[in-house]
């Protein structure tokens, strides 16, 4: 036996050397994992060469978008882990200003909107994060995620350096940015990049605006790589000095890539939004993008040495009245589902796209990908019988005190919600008439109005319909217009004009109507809760419309996801245990609303449906979605 004797003085040096080597190995093995928090890191995501580097090592972004506000919090981890198992290494998410600041100065970062918890969960699962804080986010959301109370200012110029807008942005960022500062990469967190605004090249009304947003982020402590993102047409106008320009696309077009090469010849290329599918509008077909074609483009992107972010990896749902709309070629409101034909369905199920992407992404990993999670059970529950009815007219006593005005007032300017106006839902305008004749909207209905005389339905004003016949009658009668905000436009240059309700005069026989009583029906949870004390009646054979219908869903055992189908209904909003699931409209394409299991109770569940014009005596529950007939994007 050979014994090596080490002097005491050398032992200390030997132990220190071993400790240093061990520390170096551990650092290289786990120091670059998102879930491992350290006090600081030296160098974050860098774009100083043709490839990204992270902590000095080459890094390719394989990203996927999942929005925390479109997924029930109970399912955040399920969706993120499924994305991780597909080979994605980076989560991207928008931050919706309108949800986080529903009233000026009143902020909500709790429960479903707990952004910090969401980012920390991504780190726990092992993903990096690219944060897209806006303030404008598009994302097919009402007003592109901007709060509607901004429009109370008649002179408001959104997405510019107009003082009324910049002051509001500064106030929001004062609350938001400190929450994410500790979550940056250099402080031991998972955030490796932050996007400056969103697709500003398609708007570009103020050359000073993008520098303002960049400074607003950096002055509050954002210290990671900054990005901008634009489509092919917007690339030339949407950038800002000091931020890497990235591109949004669905088909690879040489002009966009050539322009990036010209302005950023030694920088890495990132497709910030590779559109994995598309969104749908009411009255259209459901858009799909063939899995093989979609993955073929991703393969080409990666072969070019580029990075990519899949928008969306999992779309989720536009719960409540979150959906936006588009204005061109004509106004169309978006559906409740945000399935997006993404790799994970609205309910989090795997698709052919998922499996093809997993096979492709696995080739860009040296280690085996995590195992795929099992799918969650879907249940076709027994139909819920609607046994109670409450007319809209009887429900008016449970809304805020009505407002009286000589002329019509748009919903944003109403003195409700602590002086912040009305953001979503319906607004009822009532006035007195003394004759019949020709009623003209003069294009002042935003977006759709049911019209009544003495609470008897006489017709509909749609966005562009201009005339309606009012039947003759004796004496004074009440004319009522129930106006719905179907969704503010989320993209384009008409954002400043997205006020809803009645935005101008309604004319009867060439005379503008006056002296209105206005009711705000925003359908908030507090209002639905107050309806528990309403004078509900047993469902009559011929119910009054519009009206609320109430029934019960019984769940035996642990609740599962399900899909609500409403054959025999026309245009409705569905509430389960007070949760607003969103709009249903028989014109499609969407024919079933997603109901997450975590929002159900074991036992009895309250079902309330607000229906405008036609109802059945029950609603049905299926174990599979129905997004309607399809069309290729």
Steps between C-alpha positions, in 0.01 A plus 500: 500500500626845409404777738526860386559731788399863462631760733238699694582822319453326167177337610335837526612596151388162366158530666458852364591381150250212520230734629564746216485226236180364649349846509593559136338170398183574697484852356523373144251223565226690680602864492330549165173336604208746524373347823824557688508843665835662572581845633622619160621387162769671297363512146144453380363435154726672250445582132853617423577227245313299239377266774348578837716433802385450857767533768751493215380170351317461169126484555207443265158619610237231452208698632129456553226744598254418777306784661428465870183708470351255245565183701341409836767539767448138609622397153804727466746229600333235284528716187855617572624147571344375177681775313828410672451135399470612136855636508418868552755683716340846527154620603370826357205690638325831456387714795142636453480851642119509482467198732769612745364856531122472441449841661754781503730448797335171603736210429445125501793257508326228699357155428459460124713810441795410727774569246784444747370155591469413131857604420633315805307191392669514159837509677399209722412292193831596337410763242643841423256788453462779246269764643282715274359772730352727233340732591321409176503125434250439214450128579148510355384660826251782546685824405823304473517469878476874565251604772183656363501775763773668295227587249319721753744766379336632181842603366675173584770388258587143587851367442653846471676744731172683558528598871174333601631170367860521623386595851277192513780278366742632760251431777446142378872433455566640848289213631592226251873529443613477867324163516713353221836667577608222743397238242755611241781265397779715642327495838463123496157485334375350173428818298761516224343768278230767505306627200453872440133564410358276225488523120530877508612505137139436398389810694797738504321826578770654721877470447561583867274228636727194478794682665258602777391139564860378492604764753194423714617139527870564554460787746300267725769235498450278195853385425460206262510486120232718342303389194247642260273289282329586171360334193665536159327830423568653840868412535623828355303716742470306826853486633683706759873552549637257756241226444536195278244494220313172455242389247147356515386270221324184388665452162869565439529800270847604383439876521459504877808290563703706251403818681608352832830399338549854373435682828636234737766317297685354799200433723307180565158461340191423703152431369326651802160383383478200276125473462422135565138551399256791496209656685129493408219755468129450552332409173820367340645149485752352744855558372742208490862467388596149389747346746747385233505842332538683830789286624670514159539877541637458854751252361613755238533771765722280715711386203579866435648518849218722625312488828123468513205562730173321429200731524297338639630179656181485703236763433250445778176695526375858474293465816232760580517792253874487431474454121597772259387570145640608166382794291608413147355423255199535731445480875495144637514395863713206611369180657544384858739216426866587444586145398703648211547149353807492726716195590301470824123537464287744696455224761871411506486184287779390266462544124691368197689831503620427851639158410672625184655792686617275781678279251660805334602679820645183651778523240609831651543358850790290624290346776181299475184708521275465806218248483167626370235553766182291485194676362219613726163330488212682330144435614166512318281594796124468508322800352419786735128575510426872506221532751504870591467820300564869565420761238758766426247762602460344846878482537551875451443568870827314570727714281665825603276806525400599144643817350284764337626705210348729239709338225639145463824434689748234390569225753857614576373843606225379733543603867523140622772279649642778717513744213677262262209435265385164370748268331306192392154350459174675416359849547125569500377836369135596555307807388141605434346522153156624395479365145614226268708552190852451369769445763855567379821403675718729285772241558514587872426153639808320632468216436157339499168611648174322572220756464173491699186711524329464835736205547369318193775408255483677162842437341880512509750770417825338391828682458422641155119469484351847494119484505217330686122548484330592827131400500238766562340522842302729726636727769839482662701180458840383617765436237782275629830416333707223659846564354778241520871567484589197286872574535723798435732482201835358611723591203536779248491878500142545624568432870416856603144463367402186693240653729194279544128527571326790327775730375269762350138584430221257421247669273123440473331669202805725454488618863779397741362322805562659838466440875647153551509276804812284473571172680845341517481120464864395513411153638773511765514219761355738759193553281450127442528446875237767566262313271476230767263737678297572186133397455572189290191321369441147378584482131182587307399332176571826315776688687574869463808603303762614569519304819701297747447125525615299800561129544726255678778271391563205728855362513550159656853466636806699394409765237632459146527731201196512277359696205166683509276470194192714457278368220183704484665811645588809296744749656599449859750553780558204733587518871600195707522558876531870421787453251437662162598238240440739211264551209308242300355587159318251282650647180824322595749381419543409868215281621627397845647697791790355697423450871812420709456236768662714774214748468246230592404370842438141593123497539273786393621778269306814413444563128376841381455585133423849376322456167398776261230346281446122502547227760455129559403345833845346555868526418715201412849384598731310265842338543650654185523850350307631201673792332297469180573446133858569399689698241875500430692813594 
